[in-house]
């Protein structure tokens, strides 16, 4: 039975086969006769350094080719461990190959860009800021497209070229984008941002500012997950690092931490603190439109719908000036929702068509479902129950398919009110147990669960009314971002 070649023998033989160089040719180039070459490649012992360099010269091998050959040898050797059945080993190797391809592209791009990159251990020069952001976006977009969240950390730790302030900033910002559609992805990006920030070299003041920035985004995702104590605990050190840091050119948005803390205080029902922080943020924020929209949402959560409308109308020129389609969507969507709270359905109709086009342009599936829900809510308000039921049930099903159970509950209570208006309590009674079960299994929201259970009891006792459904709906709207709110039946 042929003996397994040693690592160095495998590398030489593989390179020779790849380059179609015979052992005789290797010997000629290496200054050996063919018998010597054959002996070294067949012998069981390790090829010493001098002989390996001689053979490598004979095959024209380069350092990078040795690295690749070594990786192939180690992978093939690992297959012989026998720890897993062949089917599992094949699956693992396919995954490793996919990861390798994705990371090779990212690392290659990083290496190319680093040839002209500024020093990593200095505070960024003004002319280097936007190129650094562009490079970070391109590199991390490759990871997002080709790799999985569990693989991101490995490639970042493998390449110092990804350990930059711009990559930390981009990952943190991506966590906010993801929070509205996928909290697991949002958490992965926030954690990656924190990890990169720990690896960024440079002056202590600057690196502290980066760590504070990413730490606040991690706290924001904890808030989005409903872990308010953990979010508050995480925000304290982040704020401390931010304040201890230094960023003379304000490369990182000076209003971002104020806005993120305001959102946390809003969720904690500390509305005065939230509004104060948003007022401070407006003075320094790089995105005043975002700040005003967030202020409008704080007022909506407070039930101050008229003031929320005023804030969102004031945000219009700021949004237009910034030219961000996402902000344009948020302003119009939130404004339309507030109009429905005030029963101004005609005004909401004017906005929903604009929102629909923005969503189509952005291609965001979750936003599209929310627009369907909004259209259904408006149809109900305009006295079109059949159209409203069709749209709201469609939205409810799409929300459920994505495990967005709070949105399912909102759509269901709209549907329930319409069905009870139409004298169809049996369908409501049949639908609600499944929703209550999902809320209970996922621990979505304690007080929302209380409200839904009470409504379920009413349906079972055949005492549920459309007005009761709308009362629960109003509570769910307020309690979604105010988890301390108590339900009073």
Coordinates of C-alpha atoms in Angstrom, one line a residue:
X1 CA 0.0 0.0 0.0
X2 CA 1.5 3.4 -1.0
X3 CA 2.7 5.5 1.9
X4 CA 1.0 8.9 2.6
X5 CA 3.4 11.6 1.4
X6 CA 4.8 14.1 3.9
X7 CA 3.6 17.7 3.7
X8 CA 6.6 19.0 1.8
X9 CA 6.6 16.0 -0.6
X10 CA 2.9 16.6 -1.3
X11 CA 3.5 20.3 -2.0
X12 CA 6.4 19.6 -4.5
X13 CA 4.5 16.8 -6.2
X14 CA 1.3 18.8 -6.5
X15 CA 3.1 21.9 -7.9
X16 CA 4.9 19.7 -10.4
X17 CA 1.7 18.0 -11.5
X18 CA -0.1 21.4 -11.7
X19 CA 2.8 22.9 -13.8
X20 CA 3.4 19.7 -15.8
X21 CA 7.0 19.5 -14.7
X22 CA 8.5 16.0 -14.5
X23 CA 10.8 14.8 -11.7
X24 CA 13.6 14.7 -14.2
X25 CA 13.0 18.4 -15.1
X26 CA 12.7 19.3 -11.4
X27 CA 16.1 17.6 -10.9
X28 CA 17.7 19.5 -13.8
X29 CA 16.4 22.8 -12.4
X30 CA 17.3 21.9 -8.8
X31 CA 20.8 20.6 -9.6
X32 CA 19.9 17.0 -8.6
X33 CA 19.7 13.8 -10.6
X34 CA 16.2 12.2 -10.9
X35 CA 17.0 9.4 -8.5
X36 CA 17.7 12.0 -5.7
X37 CA 14.5 13.8 -6.5
X38 CA 12.6 10.5 -6.4
X39 CA 14.2 9.5 -3.1
X40 CA 13.4 12.8 -1.3
X41 CA 9.8 12.7 -2.5
X42 CA 9.3 9.1 -1.5
X43 CA 11.1 8.9 1.8
X44 CA 9.1 8.7 5.0
X45 CA 11.2 11.3 6.9
X46 CA 10.7 15.0 6.8
X47 CA 12.5 16.9 4.0
X48 CA 14.9 19.3 5.6
X49 CA 14.8 23.1 4.9
X50 CA 17.7 23.2 2.5
X51 CA 16.5 20.3 0.4
X52 CA 12.9 21.7 0.3
X53 CA 14.2 25.1 -0.9
X54 CA 16.2 23.3 -3.6
X55 CA 13.2 21.2 -4.7
X56 CA 10.9 24.2 -4.6
X57 CA 13.3 26.1 -6.9
X58 CA 13.3 23.2 -9.2
X59 CA 9.5 23.3 -9.5
X60 CA 9.4 27.1 -9.6
X61 CA 7.3 27.3 -6.5
X62 CA 6.3 30.6 -4.8
X63 CA 5.5 31.3 -1.2
X64 CA 1.8 31.7 -1.9
X65 CA 1.7 28.4 -3.8
X66 CA 3.3 26.7 -0.8
X67 CA 0.5 28.2 1.4
X68 CA -2.2 26.9 -0.9
X69 CA -0.6 23.5 -1.1
X70 CA -0.3 23.3 2.7
X71 CA -4.0 24.1 3.1
X72 CA -4.9 21.4 0.6
X73 CA -2.7 18.8 2.4
X74 CA -4.1 19.7 5.8
X75 CA -7.7 19.5 4.5
X76 CA -7.1 16.1 3.0
X77 CA -5.3 14.8 6.1
X78 CA -8.3 15.9 8.2
X79 CA -10.6 13.7 6.2
X80 CA -8.7 10.7 7.4
X81 CA -9.5 11.4 11.0
X82 CA -12.6 9.1 10.9
X83 CA -14.4 11.2 13.5
X84 CA -17.4 11.8 11.2
X85 CA -19.2 9.7 8.6
X86 CA -18.4 10.6 4.9
X87 CA -21.7 12.4 4.3
X88 CA -21.0 14.8 7.2
X89 CA -17.4 15.3 6.1
X90 CA -18.5 16.2 2.6
X91 CA -20.9 18.8 3.9
X92 CA -18.3 20.4 6.1
X93 CA -15.8 20.6 3.2
X94 CA -18.4 22.2 0.9
X95 CA -19.0 24.8 3.6
X96 CA -15.2 25.4 4.1
X97 CA -14.8 25.8 0.3
X98 CA -17.7 28.3 0.2
X99 CA -16.2 30.3 3.0
X100 CA -12.7 30.2 1.4
X101 CA -14.0 31.6 -1.8
X102 CA -15.9 34.4 -0.1
X103 CA -13.0 35.4 2.2
X104 CA -10.5 35.2 -0.6
X105 CA -12.4 37.9 -2.5
X106 CA -12.8 40.1 0.5
X107 CA -9.2 39.8 1.6
X108 CA -7.9 40.3 -2.0
X109 CA -9.9 43.5 -2.3
X110 CA -8.6 44.6 1.1
X111 CA -5.0 43.9 0.1
X112 CA -5.4 45.8 -3.2
X113 CA -6.9 48.9 -1.5
X114 CA -4.3 48.8 1.3
X115 CA -1.5 49.4 -1.2
X116 CA -2.5 53.0 -1.3
X117 CA -4.3 53.2 2.1
X118 CA -3.2 55.8 4.7
X119 CA -1.6 54.6 8.0
X120 CA -4.0 52.6 10.1
X121 CA -2.6 53.8 13.4
X122 CA -3.2 57.5 12.9
X123 CA -6.2 59.7 13.2
X124 CA -7.8 59.9 9.6
X125 CA -6.8 62.8 7.4
X126 CA -9.7 64.7 5.9
X127 CA -9.0 63.4 2.4
X128 CA -9.0 59.8 3.5
X129 CA -12.3 59.7 5.3
X130 CA -14.7 59.1 2.4
X131 CA -12.4 56.7 0.5
X132 CA -12.1 54.7 3.8
X133 CA -15.9 54.6 4.1
X134 CA -16.3 53.4 0.5
X135 CA -13.7 50.7 0.9
X136 CA -15.4 49.5 4.2
X137 CA -18.8 49.4 2.4
X138 CA -17.4 47.4 -0.5
X139 CA -15.5 44.9 1.7
X140 CA -18.3 44.2 4.2
X141 CA -20.8 44.0 1.5
X142 CA -18.9 41.0 0.1
X143 CA -19.0 39.4 3.5
X144 CA -22.8 40.1 3.7
X145 CA -23.4 38.6 0.3
X146 CA -21.1 35.6 0.4
X147 CA -20.5 34.7 4.0
X148 CA -22.7 34.0 7.0
X149 CA -22.8 35.9 10.3
X150 CA -20.9 33.1 12.0
X151 CA -18.0 33.5 9.6
X152 CA -17.7 37.3 9.7
X153 CA -15.5 37.4 12.8
X154 CA -13.0 34.9 11.4
X155 CA -12.2 37.0 8.3
X156 CA -12.1 40.2 10.3
X157 CA -9.6 38.7 12.7
X158 CA -7.6 37.3 9.8
X159 CA -7.0 40.6 8.1
X160 CA -5.7 43.8 9.6
X161 CA -7.0 45.6 6.5
X162 CA -10.6 45.1 7.8
X163 CA -9.7 46.4 11.3
X164 CA -10.5 50.0 10.5
X165 CA -12.7 52.7 12.0
X166 CA -14.7 52.8 8.8
X167 CA -15.5 49.0 8.9
X168 CA -16.5 49.4 12.6
X169 CA -18.7 52.4 11.7
X170 CA -20.3 50.5 8.7
X171 CA -21.1 47.4 10.7
X172 CA -22.6 49.5 13.5
X173 CA -24.8 51.4 11.0
X174 CA -25.8 48.2 9.3
X175 CA -27.1 46.9 12.7
X176 CA -29.7 49.7 12.6
X177 CA -30.7 49.0 9.1
X178 CA -31.2 45.3 10.0
X179 CA -33.1 45.9 13.3
X180 CA -36.4 46.5 11.6
X181 CA -36.3 43.3 9.6
X182 CA -34.1 40.7 11.4
X183 CA -32.9 41.1 15.0
X184 CA -30.5 38.2 14.7
X185 CA -28.7 39.9 11.8
X186 CA -28.8 43.2 13.6
X187 CA -27.1 41.6 16.6
X188 CA -24.5 40.0 14.4
X189 CA -23.6 43.3 12.8
X190 CA -23.5 45.1 16.2
X191 CA -21.3 42.5 17.7
X192 CA -19.0 42.7 14.6
X193 CA -18.8 46.4 15.0
X194 CA -17.7 46.1 18.6
X195 CA -15.2 43.4 17.7
X196 CA -13.6 45.5 15.0
X197 CA -13.5 48.6 17.2
X198 CA -11.4 46.6 19.7
X199 CA -8.9 45.8 17.0
X200 CA -8.5 49.3 15.5
X201 CA -5.1 50.8 16.2
X202 CA -4.5 54.5 16.8
X203 CA -4.5 57.2 19.4
X204 CA -6.3 56.2 22.6
X205 CA -8.8 59.1 22.3
X206 CA -9.8 58.2 18.8
X207 CA -10.1 54.5 19.5
X208 CA -12.2 55.2 22.6
X209 CA -14.6 57.2 20.5
X210 CA -14.9 54.3 18.0
X211 CA -15.6 51.9 20.9
X212 CA -18.2 54.2 22.4
X213 CA -19.9 54.5 19.0
X214 CA -20.1 50.7 18.4
X215 CA -21.0 50.0 22.0
X216 CA -24.0 52.3 21.7
X217 CA -25.2 50.4 18.7
X218 CA -24.9 47.1 20.5
X219 CA -27.1 48.6 23.3
X220 CA -29.6 49.7 20.7
X221 CA -30.0 46.1 19.4
X222 CA -30.5 44.9 23.0
X223 CA -33.2 47.5 23.3
X224 CA -34.8 46.3 20.1
X225 CA -34.8 42.8 21.5
X226 CA -36.7 44.0 24.5
X227 CA -33.8 43.5 26.9
X228 CA -34.0 46.9 28.5
X229 CA -31.9 46.3 31.6
X230 CA -29.1 44.9 29.5
X231 CA -29.4 47.8 27.0
X232 CA -29.2 50.3 29.8
X233 CA -26.2 48.5 31.3
X234 CA -24.4 48.4 27.9
X235 CA -25.1 52.1 27.2
X236 CA -23.4 53.4 30.3
X237 CA -19.8 52.2 29.3
X238 CA -20.5 53.2 25.7
X239 CA -21.3 56.7 26.7
X240 CA -18.3 56.8 29.0
X241 CA -15.9 55.8 26.2
X242 CA -17.5 58.2 23.8
X243 CA -17.1 61.2 26.2
X244 CA -13.6 60.1 27.1
X245 CA -12.7 59.9 23.4
X246 CA -11.5 62.5 20.9
X247 CA -12.7 63.1 17.4
X248 CA -11.7 66.7 16.5
X249 CA -13.0 66.5 12.9
X250 CA -16.3 64.9 14.0
X251 CA -15.8 62.0 11.6
X252 CA -18.3 59.9 13.6
X253 CA -21.8 61.5 13.8
X254 CA -21.8 63.6 17.0
X255 CA -25.5 63.3 17.3
X256 CA -25.7 59.5 17.0
X257 CA -25.3 58.6 20.6
X258 CA -27.8 61.2 21.7
X259 CA -30.3 59.8 19.3
X260 CA -29.7 56.2 20.3
X261 CA -30.0 57.1 24.0
X262 CA -33.2 59.0 23.2
X263 CA -34.7 55.9 21.7
X264 CA -33.7 53.8 24.7
X265 CA -35.3 56.4 27.1
X266 CA -38.4 56.4 25.0
X267 CA -38.7 52.7 25.3
X268 CA -38.2 53.1 29.1
X269 CA -41.1 55.5 29.2
X270 CA -38.8 58.3 30.1
X271 CA -40.4 60.6 27.6
X272 CA -39.1 63.9 28.9
X273 CA -35.5 62.6 28.8
X274 CA -36.1 61.3 25.3
X275 CA -37.4 64.6 24.0
X276 CA -34.5 66.5 25.7
X277 CA -31.9 64.2 24.1
X278 CA -33.5 64.6 20.7
X279 CA -33.5 68.3 21.1
X280 CA -29.7 68.2 21.9
X281 CA -29.1 65.8 19.0
X282 CA -30.8 68.2 16.5
X283 CA -28.1 70.8 17.2
X284 CA -25.2 68.5 16.2
X285 CA -26.6 65.6 14.3
X286 CA -25.3 64.8 10.8
X287 CA -28.9 63.8 10.0
X288 CA -31.3 66.3 11.4
X289 CA -34.1 64.7 9.4
X290 CA -33.6 61.4 11.2
X291 CA -33.7 63.2 14.5
X292 CA -36.9 65.1 13.8
X293 CA -38.5 61.9 12.5
X294 CA -37.5 60.1 15.7
X295 CA -38.9 63.0 17.7
X296 CA -42.2 62.5 15.8
X297 CA -42.2 58.8 16.7
X298 CA -41.6 59.6 20.4
X299 CA -44.6 61.9 20.3
X300 CA -46.6 59.1 18.6
X301 CA -45.7 56.6 21.3
X302 CA -46.8 59.2 23.9
X303 CA -50.2 59.3 22.2
X304 CA -49.5 63.0 21.1
X305 CA -50.6 62.4 17.5
X306 CA -51.2 66.0 16.6
X307 CA -47.7 67.0 17.8
X308 CA -46.3 64.0 16.0
X309 CA -47.9 65.2 12.8
X310 CA -46.4 68.6 13.3
X311 CA -42.9 67.2 13.8
X312 CA -43.2 65.0 10.7
X313 CA -44.4 67.9 8.6
X314 CA -41.5 70.0 9.8
X315 CA -39.1 67.2 8.8
X316 CA -40.1 67.3 5.1
X317 CA -37.6 69.9 3.9
X318 CA -34.8 68.3 5.9
X319 CA -35.6 64.9 4.4
X320 CA -35.6 66.4 0.9
X321 CA -32.3 68.1 1.6
X322 CA -30.6 64.9 2.7
X323 CA -32.0 62.9 -0.2
X324 CA -32.2 59.6 1.7
X325 CA -35.0 57.3 0.3
X326 CA -35.2 55.4 3.6
X327 CA -35.8 58.6 5.5
X328 CA -38.4 59.7 2.9
X329 CA -40.2 56.4 3.4
X330 CA -40.1 56.6 7.2
X331 CA -41.4 60.2 7.3
X332 CA -44.3 59.5 5.0
X333 CA -45.2 56.2 6.5
X334 CA -45.2 57.4 10.0
X335 CA -47.1 60.5 9.0
X336 CA -49.8 58.4 7.3
X337 CA -50.1 56.2 10.4
X338 CA -50.6 59.2 12.6
X339 CA -53.2 60.5 10.3
X340 CA -55.1 57.2 10.8
X341 CA -54.8 57.6 14.5
X342 CA -56.5 60.9 14.1
X343 CA -59.1 59.4 11.7
X344 CA -57.8 61.7 8.9
X345 CA -58.0 58.9 6.3
X346 CA -58.2 61.1 3.2
X347 CA -54.8 62.6 4.1
X348 CA -53.4 59.2 4.7
X349 CA -54.5 58.1 1.3
X350 CA -52.5 60.9 -0.4
X351 CA -49.4 59.6 1.3
X352 CA -49.8 55.9 0.9
X353 CA -49.4 56.1 -2.9
X354 CA -46.1 57.9 -2.4
X355 CA -44.9 55.4 0.2
X356 CA -45.8 52.5 -2.1
X357 CA -43.6 53.8 -4.9
X358 CA -40.7 54.4 -2.4
X359 CA -41.0 50.8 -1.2
X360 CA -41.0 49.5 -4.8
X361 CA -37.9 51.5 -5.6
X362 CA -36.1 50.2 -2.4
X363 CA -37.2 46.6 -2.8
X364 CA -37.7 46.1 0.9
X365 CA -40.1 43.2 1.4
X366 CA -40.9 44.0 5.1
X367 CA -41.7 47.6 4.2
X368 CA -44.0 46.3 1.4
X369 CA -46.0 44.2 3.9
X370 CA -46.3 47.2 6.2
X371 CA -47.7 49.3 3.4
X372 CA -50.3 46.6 2.7
X373 CA -51.3 46.7 6.3
X374 CA -51.5 50.5 6.2
X375 CA -53.7 50.4 3.1
X376 CA -56.0 47.9 4.8
X377 CA -56.2 50.2 7.9
X378 CA -57.0 53.2 5.7
X379 CA -59.7 51.2 3.8
X380 CA -61.3 50.2 7.0
X381 CA -61.4 53.9 8.1
X382 CA -62.9 54.9 4.8
X383 CA -65.7 52.4 5.2
X384 CA -64.5 49.7 2.7
X385 CA -64.7 46.6 4.9
X386 CA -64.3 44.0 2.2
X387 CA -61.2 45.6 0.7
X388 CA -59.8 46.2 4.2
X389 CA -60.3 42.6 5.2
X390 CA -58.5 41.4 2.1
X391 CA -55.5 43.6 2.6
X392 CA -55.2 43.1 6.4
X393 CA -55.5 39.3 6.2
X394 CA -52.9 39.4 3.5
X395 CA -50.5 41.4 5.7
X396 CA -51.3 39.3 8.7
X397 CA -50.3 36.1 6.8
X398 CA -47.1 37.7 5.5
X399 CA -46.1 39.0 9.0
X400 CA -46.7 35.5 10.4
X401 CA -44.5 33.9 7.7
X402 CA -41.7 36.1 9.0
X403 CA -42.4 35.5 12.7
X404 CA -43.3 39.2 13.2
X405 CA -45.9 38.4 15.8
X406 CA -46.5 41.8 17.2
X407 CA -47.4 43.0 13.7
X408 CA -49.6 39.9 13.3
X409 CA -51.5 41.0 16.4
X410 CA -52.0 44.5 15.2
X411 CA -53.3 43.2 11.8
X412 CA -55.5 40.6 13.6
X413 CA -57.2 43.2 15.9
X414 CA -58.0 45.3 12.8
X415 CA -59.5 42.2 11.2
X416 CA -61.3 41.1 14.4
X417 CA -63.0 44.5 14.7
X418 CA -64.2 44.3 11.0
X419 CA -65.4 40.7 11.5
X420 CA -67.3 41.6 14.7
X421 CA -68.8 44.6 12.9
X422 CA -70.0 42.1 10.2
X423 CA -71.5 39.7 12.8
X424 CA -68.8 37.0 12.2
X425 CA -67.5 36.3 15.8
X426 CA -66.9 32.6 15.0
X427 CA -64.0 33.4 12.7
X428 CA -62.4 35.7 15.3
X429 CA -62.8 33.0 18.0
X430 CA -61.1 30.5 15.8
X431 CA -58.1 32.8 14.9
X432 CA -57.1 34.2 18.3
X433 CA -55.8 31.0 20.1
X434 CA -53.0 30.6 17.6
X435 CA -51.9 34.2 18.1
X436 CA -52.0 34.0 21.9
X437 CA -50.0 30.7 21.7
X438 CA -47.3 32.3 19.6
X439 CA -47.0 35.4 21.9
X440 CA -46.7 33.1 24.9
X441 CA -44.1 30.8 23.3
X442 CA -41.9 33.7 22.2
X443 CA -42.4 35.9 25.3
X444 CA -43.1 38.8 22.8
X445 CA -44.7 41.3 25.3
X446 CA -46.2 40.5 28.7
X447 CA -48.9 43.2 28.8
X448 CA -49.8 42.7 25.2
X449 CA -50.3 39.0 26.0
X450 CA -52.6 40.0 28.9
X451 CA -54.7 42.1 26.6
X452 CA -54.9 39.4 24.0
X453 CA -55.9 36.8 26.6
X454 CA -58.7 39.0 27.9
X455 CA -60.0 39.5 24.4
X456 CA -59.7 35.7 23.8
X457 CA -61.8 35.1 26.9
X458 CA -64.4 37.5 25.6
X459 CA -64.6 35.7 22.3
X460 CA -65.1 32.4 24.1
X461 CA -67.9 33.9 26.2
X462 CA -69.4 35.5 23.1
X463 CA -69.1 39.0 24.7
X464 CA -66.4 40.4 22.4
X465 CA -67.4 43.5 20.5
X466 CA -65.8 45.5 17.7
X467 CA -65.2 48.4 20.2
X468 CA -63.4 46.0 22.5
X469 CA -61.2 44.9 19.6
X470 CA -60.4 48.5 18.8
X471 CA -59.7 49.2 22.4
X472 CA -57.1 46.4 22.5
X473 CA -55.7 47.6 19.2
X474 CA -55.2 51.1 20.6
X475 CA -53.4 49.6 23.6
X476 CA -51.2 47.5 21.3
X477 CA -50.1 50.5 19.3
X478 CA -49.0 52.4 22.5
X479 CA -47.5 49.4 24.3
X480 CA -45.4 48.3 21.3
X481 CA -42.7 50.8 22.2
X482 CA -43.8 51.3 25.8
X483 CA -43.4 47.9 27.5
X484 CA -44.1 49.3 30.9
X485 CA -47.6 50.4 29.9
X486 CA -50.3 48.4 31.7
X487 CA -53.5 47.2 30.1
X488 CA -56.7 48.3 31.7
X489 CA -59.8 46.5 30.4

